[in-house]
mmCIF file of C-alpha atoms in Angstrom:
data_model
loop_
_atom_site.group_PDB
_atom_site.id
_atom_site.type_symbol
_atom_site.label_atom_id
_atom_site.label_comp_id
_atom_site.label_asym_id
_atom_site.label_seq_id
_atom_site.Cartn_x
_atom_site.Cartn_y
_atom_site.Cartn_z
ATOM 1 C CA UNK A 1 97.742 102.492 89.953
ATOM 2 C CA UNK A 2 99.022 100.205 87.043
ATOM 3 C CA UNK A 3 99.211 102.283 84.219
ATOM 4 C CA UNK A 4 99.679 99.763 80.764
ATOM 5 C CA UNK A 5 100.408 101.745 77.326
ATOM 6 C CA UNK A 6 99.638 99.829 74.300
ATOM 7 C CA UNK A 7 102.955 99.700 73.740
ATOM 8 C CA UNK A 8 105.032 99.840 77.019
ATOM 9 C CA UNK A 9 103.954 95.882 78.198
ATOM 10 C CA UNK A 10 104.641 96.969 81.963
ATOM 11 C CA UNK A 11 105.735 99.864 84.155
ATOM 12 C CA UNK A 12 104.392 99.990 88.003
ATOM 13 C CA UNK A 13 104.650 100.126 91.135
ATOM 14 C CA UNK A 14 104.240 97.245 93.315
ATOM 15 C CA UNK A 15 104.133 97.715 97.092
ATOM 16 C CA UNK A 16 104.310 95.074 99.243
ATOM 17 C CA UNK A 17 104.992 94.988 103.228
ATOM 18 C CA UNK A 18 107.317 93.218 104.953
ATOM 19 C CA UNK A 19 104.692 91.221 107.174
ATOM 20 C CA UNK A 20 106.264 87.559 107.535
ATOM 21 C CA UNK A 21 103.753 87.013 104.869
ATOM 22 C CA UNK A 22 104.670 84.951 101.500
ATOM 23 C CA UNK A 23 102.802 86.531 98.269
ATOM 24 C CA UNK A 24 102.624 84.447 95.390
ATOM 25 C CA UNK A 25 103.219 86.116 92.090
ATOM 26 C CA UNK A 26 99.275 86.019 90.541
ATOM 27 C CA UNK A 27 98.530 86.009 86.914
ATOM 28 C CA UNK A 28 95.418 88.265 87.095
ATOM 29 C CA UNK A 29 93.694 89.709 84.069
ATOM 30 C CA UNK A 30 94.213 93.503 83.809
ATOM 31 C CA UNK A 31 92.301 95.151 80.356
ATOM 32 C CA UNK A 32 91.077 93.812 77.050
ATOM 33 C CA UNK A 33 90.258 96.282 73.915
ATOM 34 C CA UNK A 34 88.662 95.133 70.793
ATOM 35 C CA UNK A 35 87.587 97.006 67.791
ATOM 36 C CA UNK A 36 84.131 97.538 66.168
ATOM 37 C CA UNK A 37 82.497 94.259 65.073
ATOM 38 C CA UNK A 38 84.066 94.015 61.471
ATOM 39 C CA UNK A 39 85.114 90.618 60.654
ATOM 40 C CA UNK A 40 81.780 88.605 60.182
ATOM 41 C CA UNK A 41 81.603 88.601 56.624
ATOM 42 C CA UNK A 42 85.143 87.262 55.855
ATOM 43 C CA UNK A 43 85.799 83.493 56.256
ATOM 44 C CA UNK A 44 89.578 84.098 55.262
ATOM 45 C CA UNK A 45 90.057 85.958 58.406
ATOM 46 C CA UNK A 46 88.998 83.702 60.961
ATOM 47 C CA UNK A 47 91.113 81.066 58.691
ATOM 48 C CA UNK A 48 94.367 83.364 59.399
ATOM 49 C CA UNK A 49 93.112 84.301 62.552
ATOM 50 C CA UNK A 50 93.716 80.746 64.003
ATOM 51 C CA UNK A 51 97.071 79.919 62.312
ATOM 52 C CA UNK A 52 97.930 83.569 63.595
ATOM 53 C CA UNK A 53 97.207 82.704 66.900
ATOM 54 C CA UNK A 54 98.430 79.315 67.226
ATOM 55 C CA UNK A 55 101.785 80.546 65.847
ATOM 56 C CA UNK A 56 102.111 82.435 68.790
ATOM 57 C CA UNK A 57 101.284 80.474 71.207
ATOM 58 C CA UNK A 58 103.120 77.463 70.289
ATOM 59 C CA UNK A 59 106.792 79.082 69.545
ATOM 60 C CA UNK A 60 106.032 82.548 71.230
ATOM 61 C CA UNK A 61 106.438 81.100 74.679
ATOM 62 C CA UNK A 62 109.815 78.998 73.442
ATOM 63 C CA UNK A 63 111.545 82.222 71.720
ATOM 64 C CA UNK A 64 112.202 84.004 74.821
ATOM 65 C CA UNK A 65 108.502 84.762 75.638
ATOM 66 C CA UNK A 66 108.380 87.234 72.619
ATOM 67 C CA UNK A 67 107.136 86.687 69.226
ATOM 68 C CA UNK A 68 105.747 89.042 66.229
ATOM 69 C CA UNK A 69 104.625 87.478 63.021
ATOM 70 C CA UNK A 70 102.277 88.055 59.936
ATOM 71 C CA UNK A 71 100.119 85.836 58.622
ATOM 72 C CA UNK A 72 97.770 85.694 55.205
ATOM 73 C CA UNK A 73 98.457 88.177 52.339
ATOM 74 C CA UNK A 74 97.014 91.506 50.668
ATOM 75 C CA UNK A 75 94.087 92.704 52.486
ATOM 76 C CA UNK A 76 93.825 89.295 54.124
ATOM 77 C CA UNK A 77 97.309 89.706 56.506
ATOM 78 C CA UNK A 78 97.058 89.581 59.902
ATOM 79 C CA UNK A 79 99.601 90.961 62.497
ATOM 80 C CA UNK A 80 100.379 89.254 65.756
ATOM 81 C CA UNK A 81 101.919 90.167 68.636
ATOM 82 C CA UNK A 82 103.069 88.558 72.558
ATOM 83 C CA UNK A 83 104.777 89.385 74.934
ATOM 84 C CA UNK A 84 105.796 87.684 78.692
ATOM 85 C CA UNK A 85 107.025 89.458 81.685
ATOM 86 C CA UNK A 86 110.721 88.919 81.181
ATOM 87 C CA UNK A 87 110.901 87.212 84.845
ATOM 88 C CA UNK A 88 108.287 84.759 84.077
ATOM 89 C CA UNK A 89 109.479 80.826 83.054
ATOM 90 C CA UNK A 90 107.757 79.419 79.374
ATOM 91 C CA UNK A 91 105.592 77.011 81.228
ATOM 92 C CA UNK A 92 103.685 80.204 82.810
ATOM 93 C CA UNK A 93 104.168 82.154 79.677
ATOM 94 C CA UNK A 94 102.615 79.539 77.793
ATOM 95 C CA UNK A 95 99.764 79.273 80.332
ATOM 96 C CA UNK A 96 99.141 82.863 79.982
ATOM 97 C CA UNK A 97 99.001 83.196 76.425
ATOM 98 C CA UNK A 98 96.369 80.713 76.034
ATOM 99 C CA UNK A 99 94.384 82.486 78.390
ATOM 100 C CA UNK A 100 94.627 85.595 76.504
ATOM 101 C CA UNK A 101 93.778 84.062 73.434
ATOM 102 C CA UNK A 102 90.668 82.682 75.072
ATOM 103 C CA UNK A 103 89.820 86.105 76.252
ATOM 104 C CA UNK A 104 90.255 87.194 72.810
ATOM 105 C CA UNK A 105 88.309 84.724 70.907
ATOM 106 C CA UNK A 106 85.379 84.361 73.633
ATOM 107 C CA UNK A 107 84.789 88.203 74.241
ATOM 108 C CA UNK A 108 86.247 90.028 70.939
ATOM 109 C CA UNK A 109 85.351 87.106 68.321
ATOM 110 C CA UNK A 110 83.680 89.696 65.566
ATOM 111 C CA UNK A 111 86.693 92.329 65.988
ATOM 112 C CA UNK A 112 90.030 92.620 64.028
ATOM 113 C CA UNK A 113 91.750 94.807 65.923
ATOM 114 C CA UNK A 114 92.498 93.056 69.578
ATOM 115 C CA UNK A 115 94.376 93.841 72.907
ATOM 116 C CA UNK A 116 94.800 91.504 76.167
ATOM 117 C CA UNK A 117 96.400 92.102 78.961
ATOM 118 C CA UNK A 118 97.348 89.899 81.617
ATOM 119 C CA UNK A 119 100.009 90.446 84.573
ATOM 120 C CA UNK A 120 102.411 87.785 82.566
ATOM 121 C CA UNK A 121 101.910 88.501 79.311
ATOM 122 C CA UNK A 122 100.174 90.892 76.182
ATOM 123 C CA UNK A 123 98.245 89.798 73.276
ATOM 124 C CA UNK A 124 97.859 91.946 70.557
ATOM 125 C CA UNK A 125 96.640 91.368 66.783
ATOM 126 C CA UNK A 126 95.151 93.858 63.839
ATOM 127 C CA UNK A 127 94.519 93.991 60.127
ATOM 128 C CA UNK A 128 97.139 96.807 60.241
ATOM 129 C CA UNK A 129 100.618 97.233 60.945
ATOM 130 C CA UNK A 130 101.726 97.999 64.182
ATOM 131 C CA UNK A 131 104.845 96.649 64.915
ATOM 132 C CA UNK A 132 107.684 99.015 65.843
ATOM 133 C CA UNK A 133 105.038 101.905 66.277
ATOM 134 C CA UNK A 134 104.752 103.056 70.019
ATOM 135 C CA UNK A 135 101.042 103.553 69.932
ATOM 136 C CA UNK A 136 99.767 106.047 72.675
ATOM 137 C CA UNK A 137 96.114 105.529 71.972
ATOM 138 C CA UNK A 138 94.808 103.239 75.072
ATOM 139 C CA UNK A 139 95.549 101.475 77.994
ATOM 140 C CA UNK A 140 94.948 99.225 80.101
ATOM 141 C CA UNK A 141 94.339 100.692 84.084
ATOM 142 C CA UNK A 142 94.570 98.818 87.491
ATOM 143 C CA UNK A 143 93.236 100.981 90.228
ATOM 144 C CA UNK A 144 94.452 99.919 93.482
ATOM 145 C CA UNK A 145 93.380 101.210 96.737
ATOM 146 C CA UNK A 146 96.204 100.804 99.134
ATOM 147 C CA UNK A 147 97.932 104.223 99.736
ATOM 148 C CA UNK A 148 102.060 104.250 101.487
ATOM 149 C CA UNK A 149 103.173 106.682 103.676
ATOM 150 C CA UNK A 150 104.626 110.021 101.782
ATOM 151 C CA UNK A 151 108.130 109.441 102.605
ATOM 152 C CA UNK A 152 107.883 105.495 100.603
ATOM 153 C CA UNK A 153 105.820 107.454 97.944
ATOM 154 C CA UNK A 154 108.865 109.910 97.383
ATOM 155 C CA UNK A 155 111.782 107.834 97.263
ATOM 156 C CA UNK A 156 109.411 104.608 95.345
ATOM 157 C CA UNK A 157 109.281 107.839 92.416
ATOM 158 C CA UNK A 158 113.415 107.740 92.240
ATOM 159 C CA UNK A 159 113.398 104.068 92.761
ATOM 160 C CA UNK A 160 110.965 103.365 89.662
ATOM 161 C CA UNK A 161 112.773 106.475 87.888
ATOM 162 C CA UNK A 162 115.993 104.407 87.847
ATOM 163 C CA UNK A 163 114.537 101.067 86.852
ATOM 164 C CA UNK A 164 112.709 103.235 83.626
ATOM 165 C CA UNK A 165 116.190 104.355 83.053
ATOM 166 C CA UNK A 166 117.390 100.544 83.399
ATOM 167 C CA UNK A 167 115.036 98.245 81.258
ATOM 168 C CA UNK A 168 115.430 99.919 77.731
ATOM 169 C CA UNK A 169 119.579 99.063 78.092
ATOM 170 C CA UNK A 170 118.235 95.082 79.038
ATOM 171 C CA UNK A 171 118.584 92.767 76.085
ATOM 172 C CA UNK A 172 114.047 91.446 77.099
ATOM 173 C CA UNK A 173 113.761 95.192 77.773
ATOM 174 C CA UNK A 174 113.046 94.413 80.988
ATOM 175 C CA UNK A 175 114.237 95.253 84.559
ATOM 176 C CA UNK A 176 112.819 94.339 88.366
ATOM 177 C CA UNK A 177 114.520 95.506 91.554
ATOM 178 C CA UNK A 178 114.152 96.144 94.864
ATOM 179 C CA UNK A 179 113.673 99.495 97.097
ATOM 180 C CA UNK A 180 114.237 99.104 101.178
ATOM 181 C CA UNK A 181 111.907 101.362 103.003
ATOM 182 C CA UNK A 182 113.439 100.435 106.156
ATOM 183 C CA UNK A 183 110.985 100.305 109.072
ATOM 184 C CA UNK A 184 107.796 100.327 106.158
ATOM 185 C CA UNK A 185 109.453 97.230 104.747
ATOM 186 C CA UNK A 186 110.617 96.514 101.087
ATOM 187 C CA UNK A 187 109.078 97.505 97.723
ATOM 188 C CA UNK A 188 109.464 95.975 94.206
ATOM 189 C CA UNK A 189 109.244 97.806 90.707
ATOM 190 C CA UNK A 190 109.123 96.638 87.353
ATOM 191 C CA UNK A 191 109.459 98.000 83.655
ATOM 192 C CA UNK A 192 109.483 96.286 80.309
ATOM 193 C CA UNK A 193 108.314 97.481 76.862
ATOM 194 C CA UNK A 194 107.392 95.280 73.780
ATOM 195 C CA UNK A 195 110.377 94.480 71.952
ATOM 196 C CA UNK A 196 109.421 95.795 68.398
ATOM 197 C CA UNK A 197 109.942 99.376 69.547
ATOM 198 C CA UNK A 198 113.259 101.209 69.784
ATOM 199 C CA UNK A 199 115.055 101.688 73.087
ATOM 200 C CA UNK A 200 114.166 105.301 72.392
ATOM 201 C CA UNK A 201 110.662 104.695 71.844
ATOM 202 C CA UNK A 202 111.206 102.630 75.515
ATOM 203 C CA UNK A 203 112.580 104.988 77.208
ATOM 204 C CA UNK A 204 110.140 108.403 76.306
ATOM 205 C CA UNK A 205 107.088 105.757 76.754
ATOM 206 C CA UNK A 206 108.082 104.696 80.235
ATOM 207 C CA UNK A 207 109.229 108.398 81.238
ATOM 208 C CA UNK A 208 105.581 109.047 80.387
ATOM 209 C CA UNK A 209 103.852 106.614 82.722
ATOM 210 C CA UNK A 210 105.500 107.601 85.728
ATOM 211 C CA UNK A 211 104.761 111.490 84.552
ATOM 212 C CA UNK A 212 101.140 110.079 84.418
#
């Protein structure tokens, strides 16, 4: 299972067997939330809405795959958020976020408060301030129906437990490694939270997902 807070971008576990076989890293579309239907009426939102958006896709990609930024004033401001997977080069990361815009615009286009997520990157925008809040209301699940053997299982727990412990200390808050499981092959984990939150924040947010 992929288990995405709002606010932790990524922690899972990936496993993978050692089958001769090359797997190419996918960008597949994992959850979207949107609010009630509350922005019809105001032609100054859709206004900041775009320039929101298109601020973050045009320099969010180019500062290090992470951007926050406000746009419009009073009751009219907007807050923005994205986020790429701290392994994943701008060209992708740019790729990604204009697909998550599209999701946004095509299936949430009435809503102000908006969530994407992809496996390279997270979209997020509201009416309301968010940033630097680790927000524990939804997520975003990936149910996956491949089961490992126990023994994989037990030590992939302390293998993901130390990468948790890892990606708050990273400067992208981020942190992939690798676990041999000898004759079952090799596994890969990842971890990475948003970078508005606190490396505390981090760290008690990814402790919770693999306590989930």
């Amino acid at each position: 299972m992929v288990d995405f807070d709002v606010q932790t971008f990524i922690v899972f576990l990936v496993f993978m067997l050692s089958l001769g076989i090359c797997h190419a890293d996918r960008n597949l579309y994992s959850g979207l939330q949107c609010s009630q239907a509350d922005n019809s009426s105001e032609s100054s939102f859709g206004v900041n809405l775009d320039n929101l958006l298109d601020l973050l896709t045009q320099k969010g990609p180019l500062s290090k795959g992470f951007l926050k930024t406000t746009v419009g004033r009073s009751s009219g401001k907007i807050y923005g958020l994205m986020q790429c997977r701290g392994d994943v080069s701008a060209e992708n990361c740019a790729n990604c976020t204009r697909e998550s815009v599209a999701v946004a615009l095509h299936d949430c286009s009435k809503s102000k408060k908006v969530q994407v997520w992809f496996t390279w990157c997270f979209l997020r925008y509201s009416n309301e301030h968010f940033f630097g809040v680790w927000d524990q209301s939804s997520a975003a699940i990936v149910n996956e129906t491949d089961f490992d053997d126990a023994s994989v299982v037990s030590k992939a727990l302390t293998f993901m437990s130390e990468v948790a412990i890892t990606a708050p200390k990273q400067p992208l808050m981020f942190h992939a490694a690798l676990l041999d499981a000898g004759q079952f092959g090799k596994r890969y984990g990842m971890a990475q939270c948003t970078r508005d939150i606190s490396t505390t924040d981090c760290s008690h947010c990814l402790d919770t997902q693999l306590m989930t």
